[in-house]
Amino acid sequence: MSDPSAASRPVQAVVLAGGQGSRLRPYTDDRPKPMVEIPGTGTPIIGHQLSWLADEGVTDVVVSCGHLAEVLQKWLETAELPVSVTTVVESEPLGRGGGLKYAAAHLPHPDQPWYATNGDIWTRFSLRDMADFHAERDAVATLALARPRLPWGAVQTDGFGRITDFIEAPPSTFEINAGVYVFSPEFAGLLPHRGDHERTTFPHLARERRLAGFTIPQGSYWRAIDTAKDLTEAAKELAALGR
């Protein structure tokens, strides 16, 4: 018996892999950020992402390249990939929103929904569940939301101002944009040709109540790899999880 919700789940995705990765130097001196490997994982970040997308039913991926694009393109051409990959390179900087619009124009099914992910995210959770959540809310765009651990220890106090406990690297009380998305077909038409969609398109959709937020399930791993410290921490965390 077929699953009726499966028809609204994307089979295509965009990976935004064009960032400079300046805070990850020297790892990004000779490769783009998504080509950096977390020690012990045996694969670059983008390799993990493509495997995850394939496991979630994606068949076609557009990779938006920028910094050291040729290094990423060469790896994609020679690696054994679980999905069909097309690469695009902006001839001039278009900004995050413009770059996303440009990449989306190369998706094979413009009349169907699509996933997108930032190229520096290491995570695993059910994209199928996120797509169902998106469809149930009739959203134009859905953002995955995470509660990152704070880089500092926290202090707990009682009502009288006495310290009762110290908590090492607690999760944030706020949810943040986790850099993973589900978009309806019409979303691409709302993106700016140049500029940042997070300052234009997202606030517009939020005012119209057409922007949804899907909280990554508790126990699912998520980390953005922005700095050398993130690489070290991710290696420890993934080793502890046996991944």
PDB file of C-alpha atoms in Angstrom:
ATOM      1  CA  MET A   1       0.000   0.000   0.000  1.00  0.00           C
ATOM      2  CA  SER A   2       1.532   3.327  -1.087  1.00  0.00           C
ATOM      3  CA  ASP A   3       2.036   6.220   1.305  1.00  0.00           C
ATOM      4  CA  PRO A   4      -0.145   9.165   0.129  1.00  0.00           C
ATOM      5  CA  SER A   5       2.202  11.731   1.696  1.00  0.00           C
ATOM      6  CA  ALA A   6       5.141  10.454  -0.357  1.00  0.00           C
ATOM      7  CA  ALA A   7       3.949  12.436  -3.394  1.00  0.00           C
ATOM      8  CA  SER A   8       4.713  15.737  -1.637  1.00  0.00           C
ATOM      9  CA  ARG A   9       8.234  14.736  -0.566  1.00  0.00           C
ATOM     10  CA  PRO A  10      11.071  16.235  -2.598  1.00  0.00           C
ATOM     11  CA  VAL A  11      13.322  14.099  -4.797  1.00  0.00           C
ATOM     12  CA  GLN A  12      15.626  17.038  -5.613  1.00  0.00           C
ATOM     13  CA  ALA A  13      17.859  19.309  -3.555  1.00  0.00           C
ATOM     14  CA  VAL A  14      20.294  22.220  -3.656  1.00  0.00           C
ATOM     15  CA  VAL A  15      23.531  22.193  -1.640  1.00  0.00           C
ATOM     16  CA  LEU A  16      25.015  25.667  -1.083  1.00  0.00           C
ATOM     17  CA  ALA A  17      28.761  25.053  -1.209  1.00  0.00           C
ATOM     18  CA  GLY A  18      30.209  28.397  -2.272  1.00  0.00           C
ATOM     19  CA  GLY A  19      31.370  29.958   1.009  1.00  0.00           C
ATOM     20  CA  GLN A  20      34.940  31.144   1.590  1.00  0.00           C
ATOM     21  CA  GLY A  21      35.366  29.200   4.833  1.00  0.00           C
ATOM     22  CA  SER A  22      37.844  31.805   6.115  1.00  0.00           C
ATOM     23  CA  ARG A  23      37.348  30.793   9.780  1.00  0.00           C
ATOM     24  CA  LEU A  24      38.304  27.205   8.906  1.00  0.00           C
ATOM     25  CA  ARG A  25      41.762  28.076   7.602  1.00  0.00           C
ATOM     26  CA  PRO A  26      44.211  26.446   7.065  1.00  0.00           C
ATOM     27  CA  TYR A  27      41.833  23.574   6.183  1.00  0.00           C
ATOM     28  CA  THR A  28      40.191  25.699   3.473  1.00  0.00           C
ATOM     29  CA  ASP A  29      43.415  27.012   1.918  1.00  0.00           C
ATOM     30  CA  ASP A  30      43.324  24.280  -0.727  1.00  0.00           C
ATOM     31  CA  ARG A  31      39.694  23.148  -0.665  1.00  0.00           C
ATOM     32  CA  PRO A  32      36.193  24.601  -0.198  1.00  0.00           C
ATOM     33  CA  LYS A  33      34.548  24.216   3.194  1.00  0.00           C
ATOM     34  CA  PRO A  34      32.240  21.309   2.179  1.00  0.00           C
ATOM     35  CA  MET A  35      35.341  19.330   1.144  1.00  0.00           C
ATOM     36  CA  VAL A  36      36.772  19.467   4.681  1.00  0.00           C
ATOM     37  CA  GLU A  37      36.684  16.110   6.472  1.00  0.00           C
ATOM     38  CA  ILE A  38      35.759  15.677  10.131  1.00  0.00           C
ATOM     39  CA  PRO A  39      38.541  13.472  11.556  1.00  0.00           C
ATOM     40  CA  GLY A  40      37.460   9.850  11.848  1.00  0.00           C
ATOM     41  CA  THR A  41      34.503  10.049   9.453  1.00  0.00           C
ATOM     42  CA  GLY A  42      36.333   9.050   6.268  1.00  0.00           C
ATOM     43  CA  THR A  43      34.361  11.406   4.046  1.00  0.00           C
ATOM     44  CA  PRO A  44      34.143  15.157   3.381  1.00  0.00           C
ATOM     45  CA  ILE A  45      31.119  17.021   4.723  1.00  0.00           C
ATOM     46  CA  ILE A  46      29.448  17.110   1.300  1.00  0.00           C
ATOM     47  CA  GLY A  47      29.947  13.361   0.887  1.00  0.00           C
ATOM     48  CA  HIS A  48      27.999  12.810   4.103  1.00  0.00           C
ATOM     49  CA  GLN A  49      25.296  15.217   2.935  1.00  0.00           C
ATOM     50  CA  LEU A  50      24.833  13.510  -0.430  1.00  0.00           C
ATOM     51  CA  SER A  51      24.577  10.117   1.286  1.00  0.00           C
ATOM     52  CA  TRP A  52      21.975  11.486   3.709  1.00  0.00           C
ATOM     53  CA  LEU A  53      19.935  13.086   0.910  1.00  0.00           C
ATOM     54  CA  ALA A  54      19.985   9.819  -1.059  1.00  0.00           C
ATOM     55  CA  ASP A  55      18.805   7.872   2.008  1.00  0.00           C
ATOM     56  CA  GLU A  56      15.898  10.342   2.283  1.00  0.00           C
ATOM     57  CA  GLY A  57      14.689   9.713  -1.276  1.00  0.00           C
ATOM     58  CA  VAL A  58      16.558  12.416  -3.191  1.00  0.00           C
ATOM     59  CA  THR A  59      17.740  11.465  -6.686  1.00  0.00           C
ATOM     60  CA  ASP A  60      19.001  14.813  -8.113  1.00  0.00           C
ATOM     61  CA  VAL A  61      21.205  17.436  -6.435  1.00  0.00           C
ATOM     62  CA  VAL A  62      22.417  20.822  -7.681  1.00  0.00           C
ATOM     63  CA  VAL A  63      25.634  21.892  -5.939  1.00  0.00           C
ATOM     64  CA  SER A  64      26.243  25.645  -5.969  1.00  0.00           C
ATOM     65  CA  CYS A  65      30.034  26.158  -6.031  1.00  0.00           C
ATOM     66  CA  GLY A  66      32.177  29.226  -5.406  1.00  0.00           C
ATOM     67  CA  HIS A  67      35.489  29.263  -3.501  1.00  0.00           C
ATOM     68  CA  LEU A  68      37.883  26.762  -5.163  1.00  0.00           C
ATOM     69  CA  ALA A  69      34.987  25.428  -7.240  1.00  0.00           C
ATOM     70  CA  GLU A  70      37.281  23.332  -9.420  1.00  0.00           C
ATOM     71  CA  VAL A  71      38.458  21.263  -6.406  1.00  0.00           C
ATOM     72  CA  LEU A  72      34.871  20.389  -5.479  1.00  0.00           C
ATOM     73  CA  GLN A  73      33.882  19.722  -9.091  1.00  0.00           C
ATOM     74  CA  LYS A  74      36.841  17.367  -9.581  1.00  0.00           C
ATOM     75  CA  TRP A  75      35.922  15.404  -6.446  1.00  0.00           C
ATOM     76  CA  LEU A  76      32.276  15.154  -7.539  1.00  0.00           C
ATOM     77  CA  GLU A  77      33.359  13.911 -10.965  1.00  0.00           C
ATOM     78  CA  THR A  78      35.589  11.163  -9.562  1.00  0.00           C
ATOM     79  CA  ALA A  79      33.683  10.065  -6.442  1.00  0.00           C
ATOM     80  CA  GLU A  80      31.121   7.293  -6.471  1.00  0.00           C
ATOM     81  CA  LEU A  81      27.967   9.264  -5.706  1.00  0.00           C
ATOM     82  CA  PRO A  82      24.546   7.958  -4.606  1.00  0.00           C
ATOM     83  CA  VAL A  83      22.683  10.744  -6.484  1.00  0.00           C
ATOM     84  CA  SER A  84      22.865  12.544  -9.821  1.00  0.00           C
ATOM     85  CA  VAL A  85      24.801  15.803  -9.298  1.00  0.00           C
ATOM     86  CA  THR A  86      24.899  19.012 -11.354  1.00  0.00           C
ATOM     87  CA  THR A  87      27.270  21.827 -10.391  1.00  0.00           C
ATOM     88  CA  VAL A  88      26.723  25.539 -10.997  1.00  0.00           C
ATOM     89  CA  VAL A  89      29.121  28.444 -10.471  1.00  0.00           C
ATOM     90  CA  GLU A  90      27.995  32.073 -10.228  1.00  0.00           C
ATOM     91  CA  SER A  91      29.780  34.268 -12.789  1.00  0.00           C
ATOM     92  CA  GLU A  92      29.461  37.143 -10.284  1.00  0.00           C
ATOM     93  CA  PRO A  93      28.520  37.193  -6.571  1.00  0.00           C
ATOM     94  CA  LEU A  94      24.716  37.104  -6.240  1.00  0.00           C
ATOM     95  CA  GLY A  95      24.393  36.946  -2.453  1.00  0.00           C
ATOM     96  CA  ARG A  96      22.784  34.088  -0.573  1.00  0.00           C
ATOM     97  CA  GLY A  97      19.304  34.640  -1.986  1.00  0.00           C
ATOM     98  CA  GLY A  98      20.460  35.263  -5.537  1.00  0.00           C
ATOM     99  CA  GLY A  99      22.756  32.242  -5.401  1.00  0.00           C
ATOM    100  CA  LEU A 100      19.932  30.036  -4.171  1.00  0.00           C
ATOM    101  CA  LYS A 101      17.667  31.308  -6.980  1.00  0.00           C
ATOM    102  CA  TYR A 102      20.387  30.664  -9.571  1.00  0.00           C
ATOM    103  CA  ALA A 103      20.955  27.121  -8.309  1.00  0.00           C
ATOM    104  CA  ALA A 104      17.208  26.385  -8.133  1.00  0.00           C
ATOM    105  CA  ALA A 105      16.868  27.300 -11.816  1.00  0.00           C
ATOM    106  CA  HIS A 106      18.944  24.177 -12.591  1.00  0.00           C
ATOM    107  CA  LEU A 107      16.728  21.734 -10.670  1.00  0.00           C
ATOM    108  CA  PRO A 108      15.269  19.068 -12.986  1.00  0.00           C
ATOM    109  CA  HIS A 109      11.674  19.419 -11.704  1.00  0.00           C
ATOM    110  CA  PRO A 110      10.813  23.146 -11.281  1.00  0.00           C
ATOM    111  CA  ASP A 111       7.165  22.318 -10.585  1.00  0.00           C
ATOM    112  CA  GLN A 112       8.011  20.116  -7.585  1.00  0.00           C
ATOM    113  CA  PRO A 113       9.196  20.862  -4.007  1.00  0.00           C
ATOM    114  CA  TRP A 114      12.884  20.740  -3.107  1.00  0.00           C
ATOM    115  CA  TYR A 115      15.258  20.541  -0.191  1.00  0.00           C
ATOM    116  CA  ALA A 116      18.223  22.837   0.381  1.00  0.00           C
ATOM    117  CA  THR A 117      21.102  22.639   2.806  1.00  0.00           C
ATOM    118  CA  ASN A 118      24.116  24.753   3.647  1.00  0.00           C
ATOM    119  CA  GLY A 119      27.315  22.966   2.674  1.00  0.00           C
ATOM    120  CA  ASP A 120      28.848  23.074   6.168  1.00  0.00           C
ATOM    121  CA  ILE A 121      26.133  21.202   8.086  1.00  0.00           C
ATOM    122  CA  TRP A 122      26.691  17.715   9.538  1.00  0.00           C
ATOM    123  CA  THR A 123      23.387  16.248  10.668  1.00  0.00           C
ATOM    124  CA  ARG A 124      21.061  13.273  10.391  1.00  0.00           C
ATOM    125  CA  PHE A 125      17.305  13.384  10.893  1.00  0.00           C
ATOM    126  CA  SER A 126      14.240  12.426   8.868  1.00  0.00           C
ATOM    127  CA  LEU A 127      13.820  14.781   5.917  1.00  0.00           C
ATOM    128  CA  ARG A 128      10.688  12.811   5.037  1.00  0.00           C
ATOM    129  CA  ASP A 129       9.124  13.836   8.355  1.00  0.00           C
ATOM    130  CA  MET A 130      10.165  17.443   7.713  1.00  0.00           C
ATOM    131  CA  ALA A 131       8.601  17.342   4.226  1.00  0.00           C
ATOM    132  CA  ASP A 132       5.346  15.976   5.677  1.00  0.00           C
ATOM    133  CA  PHE A 133       5.372  18.735   8.324  1.00  0.00           C
ATOM    134  CA  HIS A 134       5.886  21.309   5.545  1.00  0.00           C
ATOM    135  CA  ALA A 135       2.985  19.938   3.474  1.00  0.00           C
ATOM    136  CA  GLU A 136       0.605  19.694   6.460  1.00  0.00           C
ATOM    137  CA  ARG A 137       1.110  23.398   7.199  1.00  0.00           C
ATOM    138  CA  ASP A 138       0.743  24.489   3.571  1.00  0.00           C
ATOM    139  CA  ALA A 139       4.022  26.385   3.995  1.00  0.00           C
ATOM    140  CA  VAL A 140       6.007  27.945   1.162  1.00  0.00           C
ATOM    141  CA  ALA A 141       9.228  27.407   3.106  1.00  0.00           C
ATOM    142  CA  THR A 142      10.130  25.355   6.177  1.00  0.00           C
ATOM    143  CA  LEU A 143      13.333  25.817   8.169  1.00  0.00           C
ATOM    144  CA  ALA A 144      14.883  23.097  10.295  1.00  0.00           C
ATOM    145  CA  LEU A 145      15.470  24.450  13.814  1.00  0.00           C
ATOM    146  CA  ALA A 146      18.230  23.384  16.204  1.00  0.00           C
ATOM    147  CA  ARG A 147      19.215  24.134  19.786  1.00  0.00           C
ATOM    148  CA  PRO A 148      23.005  24.404  19.662  1.00  0.00           C
ATOM    149  CA  ARG A 149      25.105  23.923  22.763  1.00  0.00           C
ATOM    150  CA  LEU A 150      26.492  27.152  24.148  1.00  0.00           C
ATOM    151  CA  PRO A 151      30.289  27.445  23.971  1.00  0.00           C
ATOM    152  CA  TRP A 152      30.384  28.507  27.647  1.00  0.00           C
ATOM    153  CA  GLY A 153      29.451  26.904  30.913  1.00  0.00           C
ATOM    154  CA  ALA A 154      26.223  28.154  32.501  1.00  0.00           C
ATOM    155  CA  VAL A 155      25.381  28.999  36.096  1.00  0.00           C
ATOM    156  CA  GLN A 156      22.097  28.068  37.789  1.00  0.00           C
ATOM    157  CA  THR A 157      20.813  30.175  40.674  1.00  0.00           C
ATOM    158  CA  ASP A 158      17.884  29.934  43.045  1.00  0.00           C
ATOM    159  CA  GLY A 159      15.308  32.682  43.665  1.00  0.00           C
ATOM    160  CA  PHE A 160      17.508  34.223  46.338  1.00  0.00           C
ATOM    161  CA  GLY A 161      20.533  34.634  44.053  1.00  0.00           C
ATOM    162  CA  ARG A 162      22.569  31.720  45.412  1.00  0.00           C
ATOM    163  CA  ILE A 163      24.407  29.585  42.866  1.00  0.00           C
ATOM    164  CA  THR A 164      23.052  26.034  42.905  1.00  0.00           C
ATOM    165  CA  ASP A 165      24.819  24.382  39.969  1.00  0.00           C
ATOM    166  CA  PHE A 166      27.279  24.708  37.079  1.00  0.00           C
ATOM    167  CA  ILE A 167      26.290  23.246  33.694  1.00  0.00           C
ATOM    168  CA  GLU A 168      28.976  22.638  31.083  1.00  0.00           C
ATOM    169  CA  ALA A 169      27.985  23.719  27.523  1.00  0.00           C
ATOM    170  CA  PRO A 170      24.191  23.604  27.995  1.00  0.00           C
ATOM    171  CA  PRO A 171      21.801  23.687  25.009  1.00  0.00           C
ATOM    172  CA  SER A 172      20.578  27.160  24.083  1.00  0.00           C
ATOM    173  CA  THR A 173      17.088  28.130  25.234  1.00  0.00           C
ATOM    174  CA  PHE A 174      16.530  29.580  21.740  1.00  0.00           C
ATOM    175  CA  GLU A 175      16.117  27.650  18.502  1.00  0.00           C
ATOM    176  CA  ILE A 176      18.227  28.723  15.530  1.00  0.00           C
ATOM    177  CA  ASN A 177      18.027  28.284  11.761  1.00  0.00           C
ATOM    178  CA  ALA A 178      19.785  24.932  11.258  1.00  0.00           C
ATOM    179  CA  GLY A 179      20.620  25.513   7.573  1.00  0.00           C
ATOM    180  CA  VAL A 180      18.324  22.780   6.189  1.00  0.00           C
ATOM    181  CA  TYR A 181      15.126  23.654   4.309  1.00  0.00           C
ATOM    182  CA  VAL A 182      12.059  22.388   2.469  1.00  0.00           C
ATOM    183  CA  PHE A 183      10.747  24.703  -0.257  1.00  0.00           C
ATOM    184  CA  SER A 184       7.538  24.584  -2.282  1.00  0.00           C
ATOM    185  CA  PRO A 185       7.872  25.117  -6.054  1.00  0.00           C
ATOM    186  CA  GLU A 186       6.759  28.772  -5.879  1.00  0.00           C
ATOM    187  CA  PHE A 187       9.541  29.682  -3.427  1.00  0.00           C
ATOM    188  CA  ALA A 188      12.150  30.125  -6.182  1.00  0.00           C
ATOM    189  CA  GLY A 189      10.037  32.884  -7.751  1.00  0.00           C
ATOM    190  CA  LEU A 190      10.040  34.820  -4.449  1.00  0.00           C
ATOM    191  CA  LEU A 191      13.830  34.875  -4.147  1.00  0.00           C
ATOM    192  CA  PRO A 192      15.765  38.042  -5.003  1.00  0.00           C
ATOM    193  CA  HIS A 193      17.959  37.996  -8.128  1.00  0.00           C
ATOM    194  CA  ARG A 194      20.680  39.438  -5.918  1.00  0.00           C
ATOM    195  CA  GLY A 195      20.899  39.810  -2.156  1.00  0.00           C
ATOM    196  CA  ASP A 196      19.972  37.947   1.001  1.00  0.00           C
ATOM    197  CA  HIS A 197      16.661  36.051   1.158  1.00  0.00           C
ATOM    198  CA  GLU A 198      16.898  35.876   4.964  1.00  0.00           C
ATOM    199  CA  ARG A 199      16.367  39.652   5.083  1.00  0.00           C
ATOM    200  CA  THR A 200      13.705  39.799   2.359  1.00  0.00           C
ATOM    201  CA  THR A 201      11.890  36.593   1.393  1.00  0.00           C
ATOM    202  CA  PHE A 202      11.810  34.912   4.813  1.00  0.00           C
ATOM    203  CA  PRO A 203      10.423  37.944   6.733  1.00  0.00           C
ATOM    204  CA  HIS A 204       7.805  38.443   3.984  1.00  0.00           C
ATOM    205  CA  LEU A 205       6.665  34.810   4.275  1.00  0.00           C
ATOM    206  CA  ALA A 206       6.676  35.017   8.086  1.00  0.00           C
ATOM    207  CA  ARG A 207       4.287  37.998   7.965  1.00  0.00           C
ATOM    208  CA  GLU A 208       1.987  35.960   5.706  1.00  0.00           C
ATOM    209  CA  ARG A 209       2.227  32.928   8.065  1.00  0.00           C
ATOM    210  CA  ARG A 210       3.653  30.854   5.198  1.00  0.00           C
ATOM    211  CA  LEU A 211       7.008  30.163   6.869  1.00  0.00           C
ATOM    212  CA  ALA A 212       7.240  27.102   9.132  1.00  0.00           C
ATOM    213  CA  GLY A 213       9.851  25.856  11.592  1.00  0.00           C
ATOM    214  CA  PHE A 214      10.537  22.133  12.063  1.00  0.00           C
ATOM    215  CA  THR A 215      12.417  21.353  15.271  1.00  0.00           C
ATOM    216  CA  ILE A 216      15.086  18.708  14.706  1.00  0.00           C
ATOM    217  CA  PRO A 217      14.032  15.728  16.869  1.00  0.00           C
ATOM    218  CA  GLN A 218      15.737  15.332  20.235  1.00  0.00           C
ATOM    219  CA  GLY A 219      18.643  12.919  20.008  1.00  0.00           C
ATOM    220  CA  SER A 220      19.398  13.745  16.355  1.00  0.00           C
ATOM    221  CA  TYR A 221      22.911  15.026  15.743  1.00  0.00           C
ATOM    222  CA  TRP A 222      23.434  18.530  14.316  1.00  0.00           C
ATOM    223  CA  ARG A 223      26.476  20.772  14.026  1.00  0.00           C
ATOM    224  CA  ALA A 224      27.572  23.580  11.717  1.00  0.00           C
ATOM    225  CA  ILE A 225      31.288  23.294  10.899  1.00  0.00           C
ATOM    226  CA  ASP A 226      32.465  26.920  10.989  1.00  0.00           C
ATOM    227  CA  THR A 227      35.808  26.794  12.790  1.00  0.00           C
ATOM    228  CA  ALA A 228      38.715  24.448  13.488  1.00  0.00           C
ATOM    229  CA  LYS A 229      37.295  23.994  17.007  1.00  0.00           C
ATOM    230  CA  ASP A 230      34.014  22.759  15.466  1.00  0.00           C
ATOM    231  CA  LEU A 231      35.990  20.088  13.595  1.00  0.00           C
ATOM    232  CA  THR A 232      37.623  18.902  16.817  1.00  0.00           C
ATOM    233  CA  GLU A 233      34.364  18.944  18.789  1.00  0.00           C
ATOM    234  CA  ALA A 234      32.428  17.182  16.015  1.00  0.00           C
ATOM    235  CA  ALA A 235      35.081  14.451  15.808  1.00  0.00           C
ATOM    236  CA  LYS A 236      34.759  13.814  19.563  1.00  0.00           C
ATOM    237  CA  GLU A 237      30.958  13.876  19.501  1.00  0.00           C
ATOM    238  CA  LEU A 238      30.620  11.568  16.486  1.00  0.00           C
ATOM    239  CA  ALA A 239      33.179   9.147  17.943  1.00  0.00           C
ATOM    240  CA  ALA A 240      31.195   9.050  21.194  1.00  0.00           C
ATOM    241  CA  LEU A 241      28.038   8.333  19.206  1.00  0.00           C
ATOM    242  CA  GLY A 242      29.818   5.560  17.254  1.00  0.00           C
ATOM    243  CA  ARG A 243      29.219   7.274  13.893  1.00  0.00           C
TER     244      ARG A 243
END
